[in-house]
């Protein structure tokens, strides 16, 4: 009796899927698709030219929500990122005097070089104008004091959704038995345009840190040269 052995082969279904991390927010995805469509539309007859290729990449990142550059830089623009600028300076004045001078916001334009104007609207709100980007492009914003600890701390936030949306605080810490004050200032802002703005912010942040340092040094020299700061 002949026995036939049949070997049944079961073919398995295998797939390799590469997961693309979504690292772009909805607004930036929409802008990418729109810009990509415009570039592709203007370069359809030249599909191998840079304009068409740039458009194709923008469309890809908009549709998939994945940016290869952001992945390499570790940027996830879906999540809000704050960029902080900090500085600490020793000023040869009492903390209470420095607080009183700073709290009267009308004093600041004469003490900070790039600050063009401050209008105090009421006890806590004010309108600011700065030439941080030069006289041609003055930056304006409204601010509200959200924390006020006399002699110690002033905290504020921008309130009218300006180009430079930020919060900040300045602290006045007495240096024991010296009559000096350690002035601590922190500015925190959210760059616009998602991850692209964050990347730009990382590049220009050293400029803003240097600018802040120069401003506070000017403030220090101005304050230390005054005889009466309470006026």
Short mmCIF file of C-alpha atoms in Angstrom, two decimals:
data_model
loop_
_atom_site.label_atom_id
_atom_site.label_comp_id
_atom_site.label_asym_id
_atom_site.label_seq_id
_atom_site.Cartn_x
_atom_site.Cartn_y
_atom_site.Cartn_z
CA UNK A 1 0.00 0.00 0.00
CA UNK A 2 1.53 3.20 -1.14
CA UNK A 3 1.27 6.10 1.15
CA UNK A 4 1.42 9.58 -0.24
CA UNK A 5 2.56 12.23 2.13
CA UNK A 6 1.44 15.70 1.26
CA UNK A 7 3.29 18.63 2.65
CA UNK A 8 1.04 21.60 3.00
CA UNK A 9 2.79 24.91 2.89
CA UNK A 10 1.00 27.76 4.56
CA UNK A 11 2.14 31.06 3.18
CA UNK A 12 2.23 33.79 5.75
CA UNK A 13 1.43 37.39 4.92
CA UNK A 14 4.24 39.66 5.91
CA UNK A 15 4.39 43.40 5.61
CA UNK A 16 6.91 45.95 6.66
CA UNK A 17 5.38 49.29 7.47
CA UNK A 18 7.41 52.34 8.19
CA UNK A 19 5.59 54.54 10.62
CA UNK A 20 5.90 58.23 9.92
CA UNK A 21 5.73 60.34 13.00
CA UNK A 22 3.25 63.16 12.62
CA UNK A 23 5.29 66.14 13.73
CA UNK A 24 3.46 69.03 12.02
CA UNK A 25 0.39 70.83 13.35
CA UNK A 26 -2.80 71.25 11.31
CA UNK A 27 -2.21 74.89 10.40
CA UNK A 28 1.29 74.22 9.13
CA UNK A 29 0.05 71.17 7.20
CA UNK A 30 -2.59 73.27 5.49
CA UNK A 31 -0.03 75.95 4.57
CA UNK A 32 2.34 73.28 3.25
CA UNK A 33 -0.35 71.73 1.03
CA UNK A 34 -1.39 75.14 -0.26
CA UNK A 35 2.17 76.29 -0.99
CA UNK A 36 3.05 72.93 -2.49
CA UNK A 37 0.04 73.02 -4.79
CA UNK A 38 0.97 76.50 -6.02
CA UNK A 39 4.57 75.48 -6.76
CA UNK A 40 3.53 72.29 -8.52
CA UNK A 41 0.89 74.13 -10.55
CA UNK A 42 3.44 76.64 -11.82
CA UNK A 43 5.99 73.98 -12.75
CA UNK A 44 3.94 71.15 -14.30
CA UNK A 45 5.83 71.39 -17.58
CA UNK A 46 9.18 71.11 -15.79
CA UNK A 47 8.75 68.25 -13.30
CA UNK A 48 12.46 67.89 -12.57
CA UNK A 49 13.13 71.53 -11.79
CA UNK A 50 13.67 72.65 -8.17
CA UNK A 51 10.34 74.48 -7.98
CA UNK A 52 8.36 71.34 -8.80
CA UNK A 53 10.43 69.22 -6.41
CA UNK A 54 10.01 71.76 -3.59
CA UNK A 55 6.28 71.80 -4.26
CA UNK A 56 6.11 68.01 -4.19
CA UNK A 57 7.93 67.89 -0.87
CA UNK A 58 5.69 70.55 0.67
CA UNK A 59 2.63 68.66 -0.51
CA UNK A 60 4.07 65.43 0.95
CA UNK A 61 4.73 66.98 4.36
CA UNK A 62 1.29 68.57 4.38
CA UNK A 63 -0.58 65.39 3.47
CA UNK A 64 1.39 63.06 5.73
CA UNK A 65 2.02 65.53 8.55
CA UNK A 66 5.64 64.39 8.59
CA UNK A 67 8.67 66.63 8.07
CA UNK A 68 12.04 64.95 7.58
CA UNK A 69 13.93 68.05 8.67
CA UNK A 70 11.91 68.36 11.89
CA UNK A 71 12.58 64.69 12.56
CA UNK A 72 16.33 65.26 12.30
CA UNK A 73 16.13 68.36 14.54
CA UNK A 74 13.85 66.70 17.09
CA UNK A 75 11.05 69.22 16.50
CA UNK A 76 7.39 68.37 17.05
CA UNK A 77 5.39 71.42 16.01
CA UNK A 78 2.08 69.91 17.20
CA UNK A 79 3.12 70.75 20.72
CA UNK A 80 3.51 74.37 21.78
CA UNK A 81 7.14 75.20 22.43
CA UNK A 82 8.24 78.12 24.53
CA UNK A 83 11.59 79.80 23.96
CA UNK A 84 13.10 81.39 27.05
CA UNK A 85 15.53 84.28 27.29
CA UNK A 86 17.12 84.81 30.70
CA UNK A 87 19.54 87.24 32.26
CA UNK A 88 20.96 88.08 35.70
CA UNK A 89 22.66 91.34 36.56
CA UNK A 90 24.02 92.94 39.72
CA UNK A 91 22.92 96.56 40.09
CA UNK A 92 24.28 98.94 42.70
CA UNK A 93 20.87 99.99 44.03
CA UNK A 94 18.46 98.80 46.69
CA UNK A 95 15.82 96.31 45.55
CA UNK A 96 12.96 98.51 46.77
CA UNK A 97 14.27 101.46 44.74
CA UNK A 98 14.65 99.37 41.60
CA UNK A 99 11.16 97.94 41.97
CA UNK A 100 9.63 101.40 42.44
CA UNK A 101 11.43 102.76 39.40
CA UNK A 102 10.48 99.80 37.15
CA UNK A 103 6.88 99.71 38.39
CA UNK A 104 6.42 103.25 37.07
CA UNK A 105 6.46 102.08 33.45
CA UNK A 106 6.81 105.63 32.14
CA UNK A 107 10.42 105.55 33.38
CA UNK A 108 11.46 102.69 31.11
CA UNK A 109 11.75 104.30 27.64
CA UNK A 110 14.53 106.54 28.92
CA UNK A 111 16.34 103.57 30.46
CA UNK A 112 16.06 100.90 27.74
CA UNK A 113 17.64 101.88 24.44
CA UNK A 114 15.33 99.96 22.08
CA UNK A 115 12.12 100.83 23.90
CA UNK A 116 10.51 103.73 22.04
CA UNK A 117 7.38 104.34 24.07
CA UNK A 118 5.20 102.99 26.91
CA UNK A 119 1.71 104.30 27.59
CA UNK A 120 0.25 103.22 30.92
CA UNK A 121 -3.48 102.79 30.27
CA UNK A 122 -4.48 101.94 33.82
CA UNK A 123 -3.01 100.33 36.92
CA UNK A 124 -2.20 97.02 35.22
CA UNK A 125 -2.43 97.47 31.41
CA UNK A 126 -0.10 99.34 29.08
CA UNK A 127 0.78 99.81 25.39
CA UNK A 128 4.37 99.29 24.25
CA UNK A 129 6.37 100.22 21.17
CA UNK A 130 9.89 98.95 20.51
CA UNK A 131 12.49 99.30 17.76
CA UNK A 132 13.94 95.85 18.41
CA UNK A 133 13.65 95.23 14.62
CA UNK A 134 14.72 98.77 13.73
CA UNK A 135 12.84 102.03 13.18
CA UNK A 136 11.33 100.77 9.90
CA UNK A 137 9.51 97.86 11.58
CA UNK A 138 8.45 98.97 15.08
CA UNK A 139 6.97 96.19 17.21
CA UNK A 140 3.83 97.06 19.18
CA UNK A 141 2.00 95.10 21.83
CA UNK A 142 -0.31 95.52 24.81
CA UNK A 143 0.65 94.06 28.16
CA UNK A 144 -1.02 93.29 31.44
CA UNK A 145 0.71 92.98 34.79
CA UNK A 146 -0.45 89.63 36.14
CA UNK A 147 1.77 89.40 39.22
CA UNK A 148 2.95 92.22 41.41
CA UNK A 149 4.91 91.66 44.62
CA UNK A 150 6.07 95.09 45.84
CA UNK A 151 9.82 95.31 46.21
CA UNK A 152 10.32 91.82 44.80
CA UNK A 153 8.71 90.87 41.47
CA UNK A 154 6.72 92.13 38.47
CA UNK A 155 5.20 89.65 36.01
CA UNK A 156 3.35 90.46 32.79
CA UNK A 157 1.89 88.96 29.63
CA UNK A 158 1.12 90.28 26.15
CA UNK A 159 -2.65 90.51 25.74
CA UNK A 160 -3.51 91.41 22.15
CA UNK A 161 -2.03 88.40 20.32
CA UNK A 162 0.86 90.34 18.81
CA UNK A 163 3.58 89.05 16.50
CA UNK A 164 5.69 88.65 19.62
CA UNK A 165 3.36 86.82 21.96
CA UNK A 166 5.18 86.49 25.24
CA UNK A 167 5.15 86.51 29.01
CA UNK A 168 7.87 87.84 31.25
CA UNK A 169 8.93 88.65 34.76
CA UNK A 170 11.59 90.70 36.46
CA UNK A 171 12.75 89.89 39.99
CA UNK A 172 14.62 92.14 42.39
CA UNK A 173 16.67 90.05 44.82
CA UNK A 174 18.66 91.91 47.50
CA UNK A 175 22.32 90.96 47.81
CA UNK A 176 22.87 90.57 51.55
CA UNK A 177 24.46 93.53 53.34
CA UNK A 178 25.76 95.20 50.18
CA UNK A 179 22.97 97.57 49.17
CA UNK A 180 23.04 95.89 45.76
CA UNK A 181 20.33 93.97 43.91
CA UNK A 182 20.45 90.93 41.68
CA UNK A 183 18.04 91.72 38.85
CA UNK A 184 16.67 88.59 37.19
CA UNK A 185 14.67 88.86 33.99
CA UNK A 186 12.97 86.09 32.01
CA UNK A 187 11.12 86.41 28.70
CA UNK A 188 9.21 83.44 27.32
CA UNK A 189 7.59 83.47 23.88
CA UNK A 190 5.96 81.02 21.47
CA UNK A 191 7.37 81.32 17.95
CA UNK A 192 4.79 81.60 15.13
CA UNK A 193 4.50 79.24 12.13
CA UNK A 194 4.90 76.02 14.08
CA UNK A 195 8.16 74.12 13.88
CA UNK A 196 9.53 76.45 11.22
CA UNK A 197 9.19 79.34 13.65
CA UNK A 198 10.82 77.27 16.38
CA UNK A 199 13.77 76.51 14.12
CA UNK A 200 14.16 80.20 13.26
CA UNK A 201 13.84 81.11 16.94
CA UNK A 202 16.70 78.78 17.81
CA UNK A 203 18.86 80.52 15.24
CA UNK A 204 18.06 84.09 16.29
CA UNK A 205 17.78 83.50 20.04
CA UNK A 206 21.49 84.37 20.59
CA UNK A 207 20.75 87.77 19.02
CA UNK A 208 17.88 88.41 21.44
CA UNK A 209 19.97 87.23 24.40
CA UNK A 210 22.73 89.64 23.40
CA UNK A 211 20.19 92.42 22.92
CA UNK A 212 18.68 91.79 26.36
CA UNK A 213 22.14 91.87 27.92
CA UNK A 214 22.93 95.23 26.29
CA UNK A 215 19.59 96.67 27.33
CA UNK A 216 20.01 95.74 30.98
CA UNK A 217 23.58 97.03 31.00
CA UNK A 218 22.25 100.35 29.67
CA UNK A 219 19.55 100.21 32.35
CA UNK A 220 22.19 99.52 35.01
CA UNK A 221 24.34 102.48 33.95
CA UNK A 222 21.33 104.77 33.74
CA UNK A 223 20.00 103.76 37.16
CA UNK A 224 23.33 103.86 38.97
CA UNK A 225 24.03 107.38 37.67
CA UNK A 226 20.79 108.79 39.09
CA UNK A 227 20.67 110.51 42.44
CA UNK A 228 16.93 110.12 43.06
CA UNK A 229 15.12 107.19 41.44
CA UNK A 230 11.73 107.62 43.06
CA UNK A 231 10.67 110.61 40.97
#
